[in-house]
Short mmCIF file of C-alpha atoms in Angstrom, two decimals:
data_model
loop_
_atom_site.label_atom_id
_atom_site.label_comp_id
_atom_site.label_asym_id
_atom_site.label_seq_id
_atom_site.Cartn_x
_atom_site.Cartn_y
_atom_site.Cartn_z
CA GLY A 110 10.86 72.95 -23.88
CA ALA A 111 13.26 73.87 -21.12
CA VAL A 112 16.30 75.81 -22.26
CA VAL A 113 19.70 76.09 -20.63
CA SER A 114 22.25 78.62 -21.83
CA GLN A 115 25.95 78.89 -21.24
CA HIS A 116 28.18 81.91 -21.58
CA PRO A 117 30.64 82.25 -23.10
CA SER A 118 30.46 79.57 -25.76
CA ARG A 119 34.17 79.81 -26.38
CA VAL A 120 37.00 81.39 -24.40
CA ILE A 121 40.73 81.60 -24.88
CA CYS A 122 42.86 82.76 -21.98
CA LYS A 123 46.45 82.95 -20.87
CA SER A 124 47.90 80.52 -18.38
CA GLY A 125 47.47 81.75 -14.82
CA THR A 126 44.29 83.72 -15.39
CA SER A 127 40.84 82.85 -14.09
CA VAL A 128 37.82 82.19 -16.25
CA LYS A 129 34.16 82.28 -15.25
CA ILE A 130 31.51 80.27 -17.08
CA GLU A 131 27.82 80.96 -16.54
CA CYS A 132 25.00 78.45 -16.75
CA ARG A 133 21.42 79.73 -16.81
CA SER A 134 18.06 78.02 -16.87
CA LEU A 135 15.99 80.34 -19.03
CA ASP A 136 12.41 79.22 -18.45
CA PHE A 137 12.42 77.10 -15.34
CA GLN A 138 13.82 77.04 -11.85
CA ALA A 139 16.71 74.74 -11.19
CA THR A 140 17.62 74.03 -7.60
CA THR A 141 20.26 71.62 -8.85
CA MET A 142 22.75 72.09 -11.64
CA PHE A 143 25.51 69.77 -12.74
CA TRP A 144 28.90 70.63 -14.21
CA TYR A 145 30.59 68.21 -16.60
CA ARG A 146 33.90 68.17 -18.36
CA GLN A 147 34.41 66.46 -21.69
CA PHE A 148 37.74 65.65 -23.29
CA PRO A 149 37.93 65.10 -27.04
CA LYS A 150 36.31 61.87 -28.17
CA GLN A 151 35.39 60.98 -24.60
CA SER A 152 32.31 60.87 -22.45
CA LEU A 153 31.12 63.47 -19.99
CA MET A 154 32.79 63.43 -16.62
CA LEU A 155 30.73 64.82 -13.75
CA MET A 156 32.76 67.39 -11.88
CA ALA A 157 30.31 68.63 -9.30
CA THR A 158 26.69 68.98 -8.31
CA SER A 159 25.59 72.49 -7.55
CA ASN A 160 22.68 73.12 -5.22
CA GLU A 161 21.11 76.54 -4.91
CA GLY A 162 22.05 78.23 -1.67
CA SER A 163 24.50 75.61 -0.49
CA LYS A 164 27.99 74.37 -1.18
CA ALA A 165 28.62 72.29 -4.25
CA THR A 166 29.35 68.60 -3.98
CA TYR A 167 32.52 67.72 -5.86
CA GLU A 168 33.37 64.38 -7.39
CA GLN A 169 36.44 62.53 -6.25
CA GLY A 170 39.58 63.90 -7.82
CA VAL A 171 38.12 67.30 -8.68
CA GLU A 172 39.90 70.18 -6.97
CA LYS A 173 37.30 72.36 -5.31
CA ASP A 174 39.75 75.23 -4.87
CA LYS A 175 40.53 75.23 -8.55
CA PHE A 176 36.99 74.82 -9.86
CA LEU A 177 34.86 77.23 -7.85
CA ILE A 178 31.13 76.77 -8.16
CA ASN A 179 28.52 79.27 -7.09
CA HIS A 180 24.78 78.68 -7.34
CA ALA A 181 23.41 81.93 -6.00
CA SER A 182 19.97 81.82 -7.58
CA LEU A 183 17.44 79.34 -8.91
CA THR A 184 18.41 80.14 -12.48
CA LEU A 185 22.16 80.73 -12.39
CA SER A 186 25.23 78.69 -11.54
CA THR A 187 28.79 79.74 -12.29
CA LEU A 188 31.98 77.75 -12.65
CA THR A 189 35.23 79.62 -12.19
CA VAL A 190 38.44 77.96 -13.30
CA THR A 191 41.08 79.62 -11.15
CA SER A 192 44.68 80.00 -12.27
CA ALA A 193 43.96 78.10 -15.45
CA HIS A 194 46.65 75.99 -17.07
CA PRO A 195 46.81 74.34 -20.50
CA GLU A 196 45.69 71.00 -19.01
CA ASP A 197 42.41 72.68 -18.02
CA SER A 198 41.59 73.17 -21.68
CA SER A 199 38.42 71.23 -22.29
CA PHE A 200 34.74 71.39 -23.15
CA TYR A 201 32.65 72.26 -20.11
CA ILE A 202 28.94 71.44 -20.12
CA CYS A 203 26.35 72.26 -17.52
CA SER A 204 22.92 70.79 -17.01
CA ALA A 205 20.00 71.91 -14.92
CA ARG A 206 17.38 69.78 -13.27
CA ASP A 207 13.81 70.98 -13.56
CA HIS A 208 12.18 70.40 -10.22
CA GLY A 209 8.89 71.47 -11.67
CA GLY A 210 9.03 68.53 -14.05
CA SER A 211 7.52 65.11 -13.52
CA TYR A 212 10.73 63.28 -12.76
CA ASN A 213 13.54 65.80 -12.49
CA GLU A 214 14.85 65.60 -16.06
CA GLN A 215 18.18 67.26 -16.76
CA PHE A 216 18.50 69.79 -19.55
CA PHE A 217 21.92 70.48 -21.00
CA GLY A 218 23.57 73.70 -22.01
CA PRO A 219 25.40 74.06 -25.33
CA GLY A 220 28.82 73.87 -23.69
CA THR A 221 31.82 76.16 -23.32
CA ARG A 222 35.09 75.47 -25.10
CA LEU A 223 37.98 76.62 -22.90
CA THR A 224 41.44 76.94 -24.39
CA VAL A 225 44.30 77.91 -22.09
CA LEU A 226 47.45 79.08 -23.86
CA ALA B 289 27.21 53.68 -8.50
CA GLN B 290 25.80 52.79 -11.87
CA SER B 291 27.88 51.57 -14.79
CA VAL B 292 26.97 52.07 -18.44
CA THR B 293 28.64 50.18 -21.26
CA GLN B 294 28.52 51.19 -24.88
CA LEU B 295 30.44 48.41 -26.58
CA ASP B 296 30.83 50.12 -29.93
CA SER B 297 32.95 53.23 -29.99
CA GLN B 298 32.36 53.76 -33.71
CA VAL B 299 29.57 52.57 -35.99
CA PRO B 300 29.86 53.35 -39.71
CA VAL B 301 26.81 52.75 -41.89
CA PHE B 302 25.56 53.71 -45.31
CA GLU B 303 22.68 56.06 -45.78
CA GLU B 304 19.21 54.45 -45.57
CA ALA B 305 20.60 51.38 -43.80
CA PRO B 306 19.28 50.35 -40.38
CA VAL B 307 21.42 50.89 -37.32
CA GLU B 308 21.55 49.68 -33.74
CA LEU B 309 23.67 51.28 -31.04
CA ARG B 310 24.12 49.06 -28.04
CA CYS B 311 23.89 50.04 -24.39
CA ASN B 312 24.07 47.88 -21.31
CA TYR B 313 23.92 49.00 -17.71
CA SER B 314 24.67 47.44 -14.38
CA SER B 315 21.94 47.78 -11.83
CA SER B 316 19.69 45.50 -9.90
CA VAL B 317 17.23 48.22 -9.06
CA SER B 318 14.89 50.38 -11.05
CA VAL B 319 16.56 53.01 -13.20
CA TYR B 320 15.68 55.68 -15.69
CA LEU B 321 17.35 55.30 -19.07
CA PHE B 322 18.24 57.93 -21.64
CA TRP B 323 19.82 58.36 -25.04
CA TYR B 324 21.40 61.69 -25.93
CA VAL B 325 22.88 62.93 -29.20
CA GLN B 326 25.76 65.37 -29.44
CA TYR B 327 26.74 67.20 -32.59
CA PRO B 328 30.26 68.67 -32.85
CA ASN B 329 30.94 71.46 -30.39
CA GLN B 330 27.42 71.36 -29.01
CA GLY B 331 25.72 70.22 -25.85
CA LEU B 332 23.58 67.14 -25.46
CA GLN B 333 20.12 66.78 -26.89
CA LEU B 334 17.71 64.24 -25.50
CA LEU B 335 16.63 61.64 -28.07
CA LEU B 336 14.39 59.54 -25.87
CA LYS B 337 13.93 58.27 -22.35
CA TYR B 338 12.50 55.31 -20.50
CA LEU B 339 10.94 55.92 -17.13
CA SER B 340 8.36 53.16 -16.83
CA GLY B 341 5.59 51.46 -18.78
CA SER B 342 6.02 50.25 -22.33
CA THR B 343 9.47 48.86 -22.97
CA LEU B 344 9.56 50.23 -26.51
CA VAL B 345 10.25 53.92 -26.45
CA LYS B 346 10.01 56.20 -29.45
CA GLY B 347 12.00 59.39 -29.66
CA ILE B 348 12.81 62.21 -32.00
CA ASN B 349 14.29 61.92 -35.48
CA GLY B 350 12.85 58.44 -36.00
CA PHE B 351 14.86 56.76 -33.26
CA GLU B 352 13.51 54.17 -30.87
CA ALA B 353 14.91 52.09 -28.05
CA GLU B 354 13.83 48.97 -26.22
CA PHE B 355 14.28 48.43 -22.53
CA ASN B 356 15.16 44.84 -21.67
CA LYS B 357 15.27 44.36 -17.94
CA SER B 358 16.48 40.76 -18.00
CA GLN B 359 19.43 41.70 -20.19
CA THR B 360 19.87 45.13 -18.59
CA SER B 361 20.02 46.66 -22.03
CA PHE B 362 18.62 49.73 -23.73
CA HIS B 363 19.68 49.53 -27.37
CA LEU B 364 18.96 52.41 -29.73
CA ARG B 365 17.68 51.70 -33.22
CA LYS B 366 16.70 53.48 -36.39
CA PRO B 367 15.34 51.63 -39.45
CA SER B 368 16.83 54.02 -42.01
CA VAL B 369 19.55 56.53 -41.23
CA HIS B 370 20.36 59.82 -42.89
CA ILE B 371 23.66 61.60 -43.30
CA SER B 372 22.39 64.18 -40.81
CA ASP B 373 22.32 61.47 -38.13
CA THR B 374 26.11 61.52 -38.05
CA ALA B 375 26.92 62.43 -34.44
CA GLU B 376 28.04 61.09 -31.08
CA TYR B 377 25.42 59.18 -29.15
CA PHE B 378 25.48 58.72 -25.40
CA CYS B 379 23.51 56.29 -23.29
CA ALA B 380 22.85 57.37 -19.71
CA VAL B 381 21.32 55.93 -16.60
CA SER B 382 19.76 57.85 -13.75
CA ASP B 383 19.31 56.71 -10.22
CA PRO B 384 15.76 57.54 -9.19
CA GLY B 385 16.55 56.85 -5.57
CA ARG B 386 16.89 59.42 -2.89
CA GLY B 387 19.86 60.96 -1.26
CA SER B 388 22.99 62.34 -2.81
CA THR B 389 22.67 60.35 -6.02
CA LEU B 390 19.17 61.58 -6.82
CA GLY B 391 18.97 62.67 -10.42
CA ARG B 392 22.62 62.02 -11.17
CA LEU B 393 23.31 60.74 -14.68
CA TYR B 394 25.87 58.06 -15.40
CA PHE B 395 27.08 58.16 -19.01
CA GLY B 396 28.50 55.57 -21.32
CA ARG B 397 31.65 56.45 -23.23
CA GLY B 398 29.67 57.27 -26.38
CA THR B 399 29.28 55.82 -29.86
CA GLN B 400 30.26 57.79 -32.92
CA LEU B 401 27.73 57.09 -35.66
CA THR B 402 28.99 58.00 -39.12
CA VAL B 403 26.57 57.77 -42.03
CA TRP B 404 28.13 57.53 -45.48
CA PRO B 405 26.40 58.43 -48.74
#
């Protein structure tokens, strides 16, 4: 089956620093990737939709200057949390849509736990 | 936008008992329906999906779900649970339409299933 990886799986950083999270589709091409944020004991909140070669579409209330998304290739999207603060600590999950599939199923990465001190 | 309701935030059951996790959605048009499972500190794994055809869908790990269009429900069931089924379960709806919402998933808030020995 289709596999999506995320790197790193866990990151701890100091307040004010920037952190980059990578999302890769390992065995398929993904023209669209999604970035979610999940708080403890809560559901996934869609942050943005990333389309290869174009600007990401951000959900209402998500700061595009703080959460920079780059989708430079058909297999890689990155999320950069700029000037991270403790309130940015969360579990970030990406998913990739397989356009080679029969109905554009999304496949999820294992997530990245971000802790900002 | 779609709305997904998982009425039960927590469902405790004993091992080998049957279980049903409820999911209702709000939509008057055709949708795709999904159930995902999430183990602690991991991403989402697809349990099963309904796209069209038979309303009874069978998935992995012995789970099944029934699509009921008149009640706009997609309840997840398993006749006999194991301790290893303890996890968070998310119901999701996808809009198969075109445009900016194509492929987007709308998640319920999740149901924590805890199986006791």
